[in-house]
Amino acid sequence: MSKFILLLHEDPATFAGMSPEEMQRIVGVYRAWKESLIAKGKLHGAHKLKDEGGKRLSRQSDRLSVADGPYAEAKDVLGGLFVIEAATYDDAVGIASECPHLRYGEIELREVDEYQPPAR
Amino acid sequence: MTDDVPALIGHLFRHQAGRLTSWLVRVLGPARFDLAEDAVQFAMVQALRTWPFHGVPVRPDAWLAQVARNRALELVRSARSSDARAMAAIEAQPPHVDPDAGALHGEVRDESLALVFACCHPIVPHASRVALTLNVVGGFGAAEIARALLAEPGAVAQRLVRAKRLLAEREVCFEVPGGVELRERLDAVLEVVYLVFNEGYEASRGDAWIREDLVAEALRLVELVVADEALATPKAHALAALLYLLAARLPGRLGEEGTILLLEEQDRARWDRRAIARGMRHLERAARGDELSTYHVQASIAAEHAAAPSFEDTDWPRIVGLYDELALVDPSPVVALNRAVAIAMADGAAAGLTAVERIGATGELRAYVPRLAVEGELLRRLGCYAEAAARFARAASLPCSDPQRRFLEARRDECTARAPDDRAD
């Protein structure tokens, strides 16, 4: 079993046209999706990221630069992430494809590269 | 916060959207209608973006109210003409919390009613009132309203924007009017509630879940009205009676596989007895006065059906009499058609057919699905199968809902099969 990270990207503009009923329905689907993962012991973490206060750090020669951003007004916002467990990339894709986030955003799926001693 | 709370109840978001908007508009004034809506939409979006990670809060209604209030404050603060008075007004508001979600408590009720009256204000074009009420009070989105009213989503959205701009520009007061104005304004509200119900009840089109929601929304609105002492006029009670008595039949109206059952085919044991009892109570209270509205007569007809043990044992002559009354109060081809159906039951199919023919067939009514269906049905009972089949075929070729079409086609096929061969064209 490996750990995978689902990075949830969204474009805030897509929310504008949603009705309350639709939003409530998606919240309900989300709940069902998470519960089934929890029941199978496959959910390891769920983290919402704060919209404001993000920083980008870089160092050029000796100068540290700390810039604000990204901003919530951006077209692509990283809203949060889930950590799940799956046997293979295909399994992880299967789980992610059921995630209701896909109704209004993209999911970036990455496998955690756990430490393994180098092969002899 | 936990995921152990039960799933969100009913239409929490939708109902909360209406309540929170009315609350904020009342606090901020009608000119800030936009701002109130933005704040409420923001709260819903935040819920959608947050709850998947944190779980649904124990008090989702309070959570939404708090976020909407904070956002409204933020928006007022950042507005170009930052308004100290509006800011103070909203800061003075305690977070708006409804102790029992779903229950109607004084203040919430007043706010919702105020909003209903604003949506049905005389400056709002007649054609926009239903959509506006569904949107603002009911929390339905433009696309959902478009599906329910069989309109273009873009056109509905535009109509909503225009109507809201009117409300804001003319600074329509969001309050239940008093005095002489009340009666007229109440009539407009009752009419919109009636239309919302009909859109849901007629089942002629649209998605099933939206139709059920419209019926539920109409019942919720009429409850709001009759729960208010000043508004609980005999006419309002008559409307409540009508809606409950009709809604009571809904569980018996659809057969297996979603076919539509006629009144005579319905299993009356499936009718909602509690809704009937409520309807009857409202009808009693509607009789306290000398007013006779279309709702009074329609409710009396519905009450006759609700009280009858079976289709055959219905007091048809009395129902014909009530339709005669209705034709005086509220004359329309639809009423005349229903009257003809009652005559067919009281005096036989031939008499009914004569009554239908007497209605005349001006363009609109000739291509009217219910008329063709009634003619087909009466011809079928008279054994004129070929003519009946032609009527059903014509009706099925016109726009109608899927269950309706299945019903018409089944009748068409049955009559075609029974028609003599020489007329099988």
Coordinates of C-alpha atoms in Angstrom, one line a residue:
Chain A
M1 CA 0.0 0.0 0.0
S2 CA 1.2 3.5 -0.8
K3 CA 0.1 6.9 0.2
F4 CA -1.2 9.3 -2.4
I5 CA -2.0 12.9 -2.2
L6 CA -4.9 14.5 -3.9
L7 CA -4.3 18.2 -4.6
L8 CA -7.5 19.9 -5.2
H9 CA -7.3 22.8 -7.6
E10 CA -10.3 25.1 -8.3
D11 CA -11.2 28.2 -10.2
P12 CA -13.3 30.3 -7.8
A13 CA -15.3 31.7 -10.7
T14 CA -17.0 28.3 -11.2
F15 CA -18.9 28.7 -8.0
A16 CA -20.7 31.8 -9.2
G17 CA -23.4 29.9 -11.2
M18 CA -24.1 27.2 -8.6
S19 CA -27.4 27.2 -6.8
P20 CA -27.7 26.4 -3.1
E21 CA -29.4 23.1 -3.9
E22 CA -26.5 22.0 -6.1
M23 CA -24.0 23.0 -3.5
Q24 CA -25.8 21.1 -0.8
R25 CA -26.0 18.1 -3.0
I26 CA -22.2 18.2 -3.6
V27 CA -21.6 18.5 0.1
G28 CA -23.7 15.4 0.6
V29 CA -21.8 13.5 -2.1
Y30 CA -18.5 14.5 -0.5
R31 CA -19.6 13.2 2.8
A32 CA -20.5 9.8 1.3
W33 CA -17.2 9.7 -0.5
K34 CA -15.2 10.4 2.6
E35 CA -17.2 8.0 4.8
S36 CA -16.6 5.1 2.4
L37 CA -12.8 5.9 2.5
I38 CA -12.9 6.2 6.3
A39 CA -14.8 2.9 6.5
K40 CA -12.1 1.2 4.5
G41 CA -9.4 2.8 6.5
K42 CA -8.0 4.5 3.4
L43 CA -8.2 8.2 4.4
H44 CA -5.2 9.5 6.2
G45 CA -5.7 13.2 6.1
A46 CA -8.0 16.0 4.9
H47 CA -6.6 19.5 4.9
K48 CA -8.3 22.7 3.8
L49 CA -5.7 25.4 3.0
K50 CA -6.3 29.0 4.0
D51 CA -7.2 31.2 1.2
E52 CA -5.2 34.2 2.4
G53 CA -1.7 34.6 3.7
G54 CA 0.1 32.3 1.3
K55 CA 3.8 33.1 0.7
R56 CA 6.3 32.2 -1.9
L57 CA 9.8 32.1 -0.8
S58 CA 12.9 32.2 -2.9
R59 CA 16.6 33.0 -2.5
Q60 CA 18.6 34.7 -5.1
S61 CA 22.3 34.7 -4.3
D62 CA 22.1 36.0 -0.7
R63 CA 18.8 37.8 -0.9
L64 CA 15.7 36.1 0.6
S65 CA 12.5 37.1 -1.2
V66 CA 9.1 36.5 0.4
A67 CA 6.2 37.3 -1.8
D68 CA 2.5 37.2 -1.0
G69 CA 0.3 34.8 -2.9
P70 CA -1.3 33.1 -4.4
Y71 CA -4.5 35.1 -4.1
A72 CA -8.0 33.9 -3.9
E73 CA -8.8 35.9 -7.0
A74 CA -6.4 33.7 -9.1
K75 CA -7.9 31.5 -11.7
D76 CA -6.3 28.4 -10.2
V77 CA -6.4 28.1 -6.4
L78 CA -5.1 25.1 -4.4
G79 CA -8.1 24.7 -2.1
G80 CA -6.9 21.7 0.0
L81 CA -5.6 18.2 -0.1
F82 CA -6.5 14.7 0.9
V83 CA -4.0 12.0 1.8
I84 CA -5.3 8.5 0.9
E85 CA -4.0 5.0 0.8
A86 CA -4.1 2.8 -2.4
A87 CA -2.4 -0.2 -3.8
T88 CA -1.5 1.3 -7.2
Y89 CA -1.8 4.4 -9.2
D90 CA -4.8 2.9 -10.9
D91 CA -6.5 2.3 -7.6
A92 CA -5.8 5.9 -6.5
V93 CA -7.1 7.2 -9.8
G94 CA -10.3 5.1 -9.1
I95 CA -10.8 6.7 -5.8
A96 CA -10.0 10.2 -7.0
S97 CA -12.3 9.9 -10.0
E98 CA -15.2 9.5 -7.5
C99 CA -14.3 12.7 -5.7
P100 CA -17.1 15.3 -6.1
H101 CA -14.4 17.9 -6.5
L102 CA -14.2 17.0 -10.1
R103 CA -17.6 18.6 -10.6
Y104 CA -16.0 22.0 -10.3
G105 CA -12.2 21.6 -10.2
E106 CA -9.2 19.6 -11.1
I107 CA -7.4 17.0 -9.0
E108 CA -3.6 16.6 -9.1
L109 CA -2.7 13.1 -8.0
R110 CA 0.8 12.3 -6.7
E111 CA 2.2 9.2 -5.0
V112 CA 4.3 9.7 -1.9
D113 CA 7.7 8.4 -2.4
E114 CA 8.4 6.6 0.9
Y115 CA 11.9 6.0 2.0
Q116 CA 13.4 2.7 0.9
P117 CA 16.9 1.7 1.2
P118 CA 18.7 1.6 -2.1
A119 CA 18.6 -1.7 -3.9
R120 CA 21.8 -3.7 -3.5
Chain B
M1 CA -16.7 19.5 14.0
T2 CA -17.3 16.0 13.1
D3 CA -18.5 13.8 10.3
D4 CA -20.8 11.9 12.7
V5 CA -23.6 14.4 12.3
P6 CA -26.4 13.2 10.1
A7 CA -26.3 14.3 6.5
L8 CA -27.7 17.8 5.9
I9 CA -31.4 17.9 6.4
G10 CA -33.8 18.5 3.6
H11 CA -33.1 21.7 1.7
L12 CA -31.1 23.4 4.3
F13 CA -29.0 25.5 1.8
R14 CA -32.0 26.5 -0.2
H15 CA -34.1 27.6 2.8
Q16 CA -31.2 29.1 4.5
A17 CA -30.4 31.2 1.4
G18 CA -33.8 32.8 1.5
R19 CA -33.8 33.4 5.2
L20 CA -30.3 34.9 5.3
T21 CA -31.0 37.1 2.4
S22 CA -34.1 38.5 3.9
W23 CA -32.4 39.0 7.2
L24 CA -29.5 40.9 5.6
V25 CA -31.7 43.0 3.4
R26 CA -33.7 44.0 6.4
V27 CA -30.6 45.0 8.3
L28 CA -28.8 46.7 5.4
G29 CA -31.7 48.2 3.5
P30 CA -33.2 47.3 0.1
A31 CA -30.6 49.3 -1.8
R32 CA -28.0 46.8 -0.7
F33 CA -29.9 43.8 -2.0
D34 CA -26.9 42.8 -4.2
L35 CA -24.6 42.9 -1.3
A36 CA -26.9 40.7 0.8
E37 CA -27.1 38.1 -1.9
D38 CA -23.4 38.2 -2.5
A39 CA -22.7 37.6 1.2
V40 CA -25.1 34.7 1.3
Q41 CA -23.7 33.1 -1.8
F42 CA -20.2 33.5 -0.3
A43 CA -21.3 31.7 2.8
M44 CA -22.6 28.8 0.8
V45 CA -19.5 28.6 -1.4
Q46 CA -17.3 28.6 1.7
A47 CA -19.4 25.8 3.1
L48 CA -18.8 23.8 0.0
R49 CA -15.1 24.6 0.1
T50 CA -14.6 23.9 3.8
W51 CA -16.9 21.2 4.9
P52 CA -15.5 18.4 2.7
F53 CA -12.3 18.7 4.8
H54 CA -13.6 19.5 8.2
G55 CA -16.9 17.7 8.1
V56 CA -20.3 19.3 8.4
P57 CA -20.5 21.5 11.5
V58 CA -22.9 20.5 14.3
R59 CA -25.0 23.6 13.6
P60 CA -24.7 24.2 9.8
D61 CA -27.4 26.9 9.8
A62 CA -25.6 28.9 12.5
W63 CA -22.3 28.4 10.6
L64 CA -23.8 29.8 7.4
A65 CA -25.4 32.7 9.2
Q66 CA -22.1 33.6 10.9
V67 CA -20.1 33.5 7.7
A68 CA -22.7 35.5 5.7
R69 CA -22.8 38.1 8.4
N70 CA -19.0 38.4 8.5
R71 CA -18.9 38.7 4.8
A72 CA -21.6 41.3 4.7
L73 CA -19.6 43.4 7.2
E74 CA -16.5 43.0 5.1
L75 CA -18.3 44.0 1.9
V76 CA -19.9 47.1 3.6
R77 CA -16.5 48.1 4.9
S78 CA -14.8 47.8 1.6
A79 CA -17.5 49.5 -0.4
R80 CA -16.5 52.8 -2.0
S81 CA -19.0 54.7 0.0
S82 CA -18.3 52.9 3.2
D83 CA -21.5 53.4 5.2
A84 CA -21.0 53.8 8.9
R85 CA -24.7 53.4 9.6
A86 CA -25.0 50.1 7.7
M87 CA -21.9 48.8 9.4
A88 CA -23.2 49.7 12.8
A89 CA -26.5 48.1 11.9
I90 CA -25.0 44.8 11.0
E91 CA -22.5 44.8 13.8
A92 CA -25.4 45.2 16.2
Q93 CA -27.0 42.0 14.8
P94 CA -26.4 38.9 16.8
P95 CA -25.5 36.0 14.5
H96 CA -28.9 35.0 13.2
V97 CA -29.6 31.6 14.6
D98 CA -32.8 29.5 14.2
P99 CA -32.9 27.3 17.3
D100 CA -34.7 24.5 15.6
A101 CA -33.8 24.2 12.0
G102 CA -37.1 24.0 10.1
A103 CA -39.3 25.4 12.8
L104 CA -40.9 28.8 12.1
H105 CA -40.0 31.3 14.8
G106 CA -41.4 34.7 15.0
E107 CA -38.6 36.7 13.6
V108 CA -37.5 34.4 10.8
R109 CA -41.1 34.1 9.8
D110 CA -41.5 37.8 9.5
E111 CA -38.4 38.2 7.5
S112 CA -39.4 35.6 5.0
L113 CA -42.8 37.1 4.7
A114 CA -41.4 40.5 4.1
L115 CA -39.3 39.1 1.4
V116 CA -42.3 37.4 -0.2
F117 CA -44.2 40.6 -0.3
A118 CA -41.2 42.4 -1.9
C119 CA -41.0 39.8 -4.6
C120 CA -44.7 40.2 -5.3
H121 CA -44.5 44.0 -5.2
P122 CA -46.6 45.8 -7.9
I123 CA -43.4 47.3 -9.4
V124 CA -42.2 43.8 -10.2
P125 CA -43.6 42.7 -13.6
H126 CA -46.3 40.1 -13.2
A127 CA -44.4 37.6 -15.3
S128 CA -41.3 37.9 -13.1
R129 CA -42.9 37.4 -9.7
V130 CA -42.9 33.6 -9.6
A131 CA -39.3 33.3 -10.7
L132 CA -38.2 36.1 -8.3
T133 CA -40.0 34.5 -5.4
L134 CA -38.6 31.1 -6.1
N135 CA -35.1 32.6 -6.4
V136 CA -35.0 35.0 -3.5
V137 CA -37.3 33.3 -1.0
G138 CA -37.0 29.7 -2.1
G139 CA -33.3 29.8 -2.9
F140 CA -33.8 28.1 -6.3
G141 CA -31.1 28.8 -8.9
A142 CA -31.9 30.4 -12.2
A143 CA -31.2 27.1 -14.0
E144 CA -33.5 25.2 -11.7
I145 CA -36.3 27.8 -12.2
A146 CA -35.8 27.7 -15.9
R147 CA -36.2 23.9 -15.9
A148 CA -39.3 24.2 -13.7
L149 CA -40.9 26.9 -15.8
L150 CA -39.7 25.5 -19.1
A151 CA -37.9 28.8 -19.9
E152 CA -34.4 29.6 -21.2
P153 CA -32.0 29.8 -18.3
G154 CA -30.4 32.9 -19.7
A155 CA -33.8 34.6 -20.0
V156 CA -34.7 33.7 -16.4
A157 CA -31.4 35.0 -15.1
Q158 CA -31.9 38.2 -17.0
R159 CA -35.5 38.6 -15.7
L160 CA -34.2 38.0 -12.2
V161 CA -31.4 40.6 -12.5
R162 CA -33.9 43.2 -13.9
A163 CA -36.4 42.5 -11.1
K164 CA -33.8 42.8 -8.4
R165 CA -32.5 46.0 -9.9
L166 CA -36.0 47.4 -9.8
L167 CA -36.4 46.5 -6.1
A168 CA -33.1 48.1 -5.3
E169 CA -33.5 51.2 -7.3
R170 CA -37.0 52.0 -6.1
E171 CA -35.9 51.1 -2.6
V172 CA -38.9 48.9 -2.1
C173 CA -39.4 48.4 1.6
F174 CA -39.0 44.9 2.7
E175 CA -41.9 44.7 5.1
V176 CA -45.4 43.3 5.2
P177 CA -47.6 46.2 4.3
G178 CA -50.5 47.3 6.5
G179 CA -53.8 49.1 6.1
V180 CA -55.5 49.4 2.8
E181 CA -52.5 48.3 0.9
L182 CA -52.4 44.9 2.6
R183 CA -55.4 43.3 0.9
E184 CA -54.2 44.0 -2.6
R185 CA -50.6 43.1 -1.9
L186 CA -51.8 39.9 -0.2
D187 CA -53.8 38.9 -3.3
A188 CA -50.6 39.1 -5.3
V189 CA -48.8 36.9 -2.8
L190 CA -51.5 34.3 -2.8
E191 CA -51.5 34.3 -6.6
V192 CA -47.8 33.6 -6.8
V193 CA -48.1 30.8 -4.2
Y194 CA -50.9 29.3 -6.2
L195 CA -48.8 29.5 -9.4
V196 CA -45.8 28.0 -7.8
F197 CA -47.9 25.1 -6.6
N198 CA -49.4 24.6 -10.0
E199 CA -46.1 24.5 -11.7
G200 CA -45.2 21.6 -9.4
Y201 CA -48.5 19.9 -9.3
E202 CA -49.4 20.0 -13.0
A203 CA -46.5 17.6 -13.7
S204 CA -46.7 18.6 -17.3
R205 CA -43.0 19.1 -17.6
G206 CA -39.7 19.5 -15.9
D207 CA -37.7 17.2 -13.6
A208 CA -39.6 15.3 -11.0
W209 CA -37.5 16.4 -8.0
I210 CA -37.9 20.1 -8.9
R211 CA -41.7 19.6 -9.2
E212 CA -41.8 18.0 -5.7
D213 CA -39.8 20.9 -4.4
L214 CA -42.2 23.4 -5.9
V215 CA -45.1 21.8 -4.2
A216 CA -43.3 21.7 -0.9
E217 CA -42.2 25.4 -1.4
A218 CA -45.8 26.5 -2.1
L219 CA -47.0 24.7 1.1
R220 CA -44.2 26.3 3.1
L221 CA -45.1 29.7 1.7
V222 CA -48.8 29.4 2.4
E223 CA -48.0 28.2 5.9
L224 CA -46.0 31.3 6.4
V225 CA -49.0 33.4 5.4
V226 CA -51.7 31.7 7.4
A227 CA -49.4 31.6 10.5
D228 CA -49.6 35.4 10.5
E229 CA -52.6 36.8 12.2
A230 CA -53.0 39.8 10.0
L231 CA -52.6 37.7 6.8
A232 CA -54.7 34.7 7.7
T233 CA -57.8 36.0 5.8
P234 CA -60.5 33.6 4.7
K235 CA -59.0 33.8 1.2
A236 CA -55.6 32.8 2.5
H237 CA -57.1 29.9 4.4
A238 CA -59.0 28.9 1.3
L239 CA -55.7 28.7 -0.7
A240 CA -54.1 26.7 2.1
A241 CA -57.1 24.3 2.1
L242 CA -56.8 23.9 -1.7
L243 CA -53.1 23.2 -1.7
Y244 CA -53.3 20.7 1.1
L245 CA -56.2 18.9 -0.4
L246 CA -54.5 18.6 -3.8
A247 CA -51.1 17.7 -2.3
A248 CA -52.8 14.9 -0.3
R249 CA -53.5 13.1 -3.6
L250 CA -49.9 13.2 -4.8
P251 CA -48.9 9.8 -3.2
G252 CA -51.7 8.1 -5.1
R253 CA -51.2 9.8 -8.4
L254 CA -48.2 8.0 -9.8
G255 CA -48.4 4.2 -10.5
E256 CA -45.6 1.8 -10.9
E257 CA -43.0 3.0 -13.4
G258 CA -44.2 6.5 -13.0
T259 CA -47.3 6.3 -15.0
I260 CA -50.0 8.8 -14.2
L261 CA -53.1 7.4 -12.6
L262 CA -56.5 9.1 -13.2
L263 CA -58.6 10.1 -10.3
E264 CA -60.7 7.0 -10.9
E265 CA -57.7 4.7 -10.9
Q266 CA -56.1 6.1 -7.8
D267 CA -55.8 4.0 -4.6
R268 CA -57.4 6.3 -2.2
A269 CA -55.8 4.5 0.7
R270 CA -52.6 6.1 -0.5
W271 CA -53.9 9.6 -0.1
D272 CA -52.3 11.5 2.7
R273 CA -55.0 11.6 5.4
R274 CA -53.1 14.1 7.5
A275 CA -52.9 16.6 4.6
I276 CA -56.6 16.1 4.0
A277 CA -57.4 16.8 7.6
R278 CA -55.3 20.0 7.5
G279 CA -57.0 21.0 4.3
M280 CA -60.4 20.5 5.9
R281 CA -59.4 22.6 8.9
H282 CA -58.3 25.4 6.6
L283 CA -61.5 25.1 4.6
E284 CA -63.5 25.6 7.8
R285 CA -61.6 28.7 8.7
A286 CA -62.0 29.9 5.1
A287 CA -65.7 29.9 5.6
R288 CA -65.6 32.5 8.3
G289 CA -66.4 35.5 6.2
D290 CA -68.6 36.4 3.3
E291 CA -65.8 36.3 0.7
L292 CA -66.1 33.7 -2.1
S293 CA -62.8 33.5 -4.0
T294 CA -61.7 31.1 -6.7
Y295 CA -59.7 29.3 -4.0
H296 CA -62.8 28.8 -1.9
V297 CA -64.6 27.0 -4.8
Q298 CA -61.6 25.0 -6.0
A299 CA -60.9 23.9 -2.4
S300 CA -64.6 22.9 -2.0
I301 CA -64.3 20.7 -5.1
A302 CA -61.1 19.2 -3.9
A303 CA -62.8 18.6 -0.5
E304 CA -65.6 16.7 -2.2
H305 CA -63.1 14.4 -3.9
A306 CA -61.1 13.9 -0.7
A307 CA -64.3 13.0 1.3
A308 CA -65.7 10.6 -1.3
P309 CA -65.1 7.0 -0.5
S310 CA -64.6 6.1 -4.2
F311 CA -64.7 7.7 -7.6
E312 CA -68.2 6.3 -8.3
D313 CA -69.5 7.3 -4.9
T314 CA -68.6 10.9 -5.4
D315 CA -71.3 13.5 -5.3
W316 CA -71.0 14.4 -8.9
P317 CA -74.1 16.6 -9.2
R318 CA -72.7 18.7 -6.3
I319 CA -69.3 18.9 -8.1
V320 CA -71.1 20.1 -11.3
G321 CA -72.8 22.7 -9.1
L322 CA -69.4 23.9 -7.7
Y323 CA -68.0 24.1 -11.2
D324 CA -70.9 26.3 -12.2
E325 CA -70.0 28.5 -9.3
L326 CA -66.4 28.5 -10.3
A327 CA -67.3 29.4 -13.9
L328 CA -68.9 32.6 -12.4
V329 CA -66.0 33.5 -10.1
D330 CA -63.2 32.5 -12.3
P331 CA -64.3 31.7 -15.9
S332 CA -61.7 30.0 -18.1
P333 CA -61.6 27.2 -20.7
V334 CA -59.9 25.0 -18.1
V335 CA -62.7 25.4 -15.7
A336 CA -65.2 24.7 -18.5
L337 CA -63.3 21.5 -19.4
N338 CA -63.3 20.3 -15.8
R339 CA -67.0 21.1 -15.6
A340 CA -67.6 18.9 -18.6
V341 CA -65.8 16.0 -16.9
A342 CA -68.0 16.4 -13.9
I343 CA -71.1 16.5 -16.1
A344 CA -69.9 13.2 -17.8
M345 CA -69.8 11.6 -14.4
A346 CA -73.1 13.0 -13.3
D347 CA -75.1 12.6 -16.5
G348 CA -73.1 10.2 -18.7
A349 CA -70.3 10.4 -21.2
A350 CA -72.6 11.8 -24.0
A351 CA -73.6 14.7 -21.9
G352 CA -70.0 15.4 -21.0
L353 CA -69.0 15.3 -24.7
T354 CA -71.7 17.8 -25.5
A355 CA -70.4 20.0 -22.8
V356 CA -66.8 19.8 -24.1
E357 CA -68.0 20.7 -27.6
R358 CA -69.9 23.6 -26.3
I359 CA -66.6 25.1 -24.9
G360 CA -65.7 25.8 -28.5
A361 CA -62.3 25.3 -29.9
T362 CA -60.4 28.4 -30.5
G363 CA -56.8 27.9 -31.6
E364 CA -55.3 27.6 -28.2
L365 CA -57.7 25.2 -26.7
R366 CA -57.9 22.9 -29.7
A367 CA -54.3 21.9 -29.3
Y368 CA -54.7 21.6 -25.5
V369 CA -53.6 18.2 -24.3
P370 CA -56.1 17.9 -21.4
R371 CA -59.0 18.7 -23.8
L372 CA -57.9 16.1 -26.3
A373 CA -57.4 13.6 -23.4
V374 CA -60.9 14.3 -22.1
E375 CA -62.5 14.0 -25.5
G376 CA -60.6 10.8 -26.1
E377 CA -61.7 9.4 -22.8
L378 CA -65.3 10.2 -23.3
L379 CA -65.3 8.8 -26.8
R380 CA -63.7 5.7 -25.4
R381 CA -66.4 5.3 -22.9
L382 CA -69.0 5.7 -25.6
G383 CA -67.3 2.9 -27.6
C384 CA -66.1 5.2 -30.4
Y385 CA -62.7 3.7 -30.3
A386 CA -61.3 4.9 -33.7
E387 CA -62.2 8.5 -32.9
A388 CA -60.8 8.1 -29.3
A389 CA -57.5 6.7 -30.6
A390 CA -57.2 9.7 -33.0
R391 CA -57.6 12.1 -30.0
F392 CA -55.1 10.3 -27.9
A393 CA -52.6 10.2 -30.8
R394 CA -53.0 13.9 -31.4
A395 CA -52.5 14.7 -27.7
A396 CA -49.4 12.4 -27.4
S397 CA -47.9 14.3 -30.3
L398 CA -48.0 17.6 -28.4
P399 CA -45.6 18.7 -25.7
C400 CA -46.2 17.0 -22.4
S401 CA -44.4 15.2 -19.7
D402 CA -43.0 11.7 -20.1
P403 CA -45.5 10.0 -17.8
Q404 CA -48.4 11.9 -19.5
R405 CA -47.1 10.8 -22.9
R406 CA -46.9 7.1 -21.8
F407 CA -50.4 7.4 -20.5
L408 CA -51.7 8.9 -23.8
E409 CA -49.9 6.3 -25.9
A410 CA -51.2 3.4 -23.8
R411 CA -54.8 4.7 -24.3
R412 CA -54.1 5.3 -28.0
D413 CA -52.9 1.7 -28.5
E414 CA -55.8 0.2 -26.5
C415 CA -58.4 2.1 -28.5
T416 CA -56.7 1.3 -31.8
A417 CA -56.8 -2.4 -30.9
R418 CA -60.5 -2.2 -30.0
A419 CA -61.4 -0.1 -33.1
P420 CA -63.1 -1.9 -36.0
D421 CA -60.6 -2.8 -38.7
D422 CA -62.3 -0.7 -41.4
R423 CA -61.4 2.4 -39.4
A424 CA -57.8 1.5 -38.6
D425 CA -56.4 4.5 -40.5

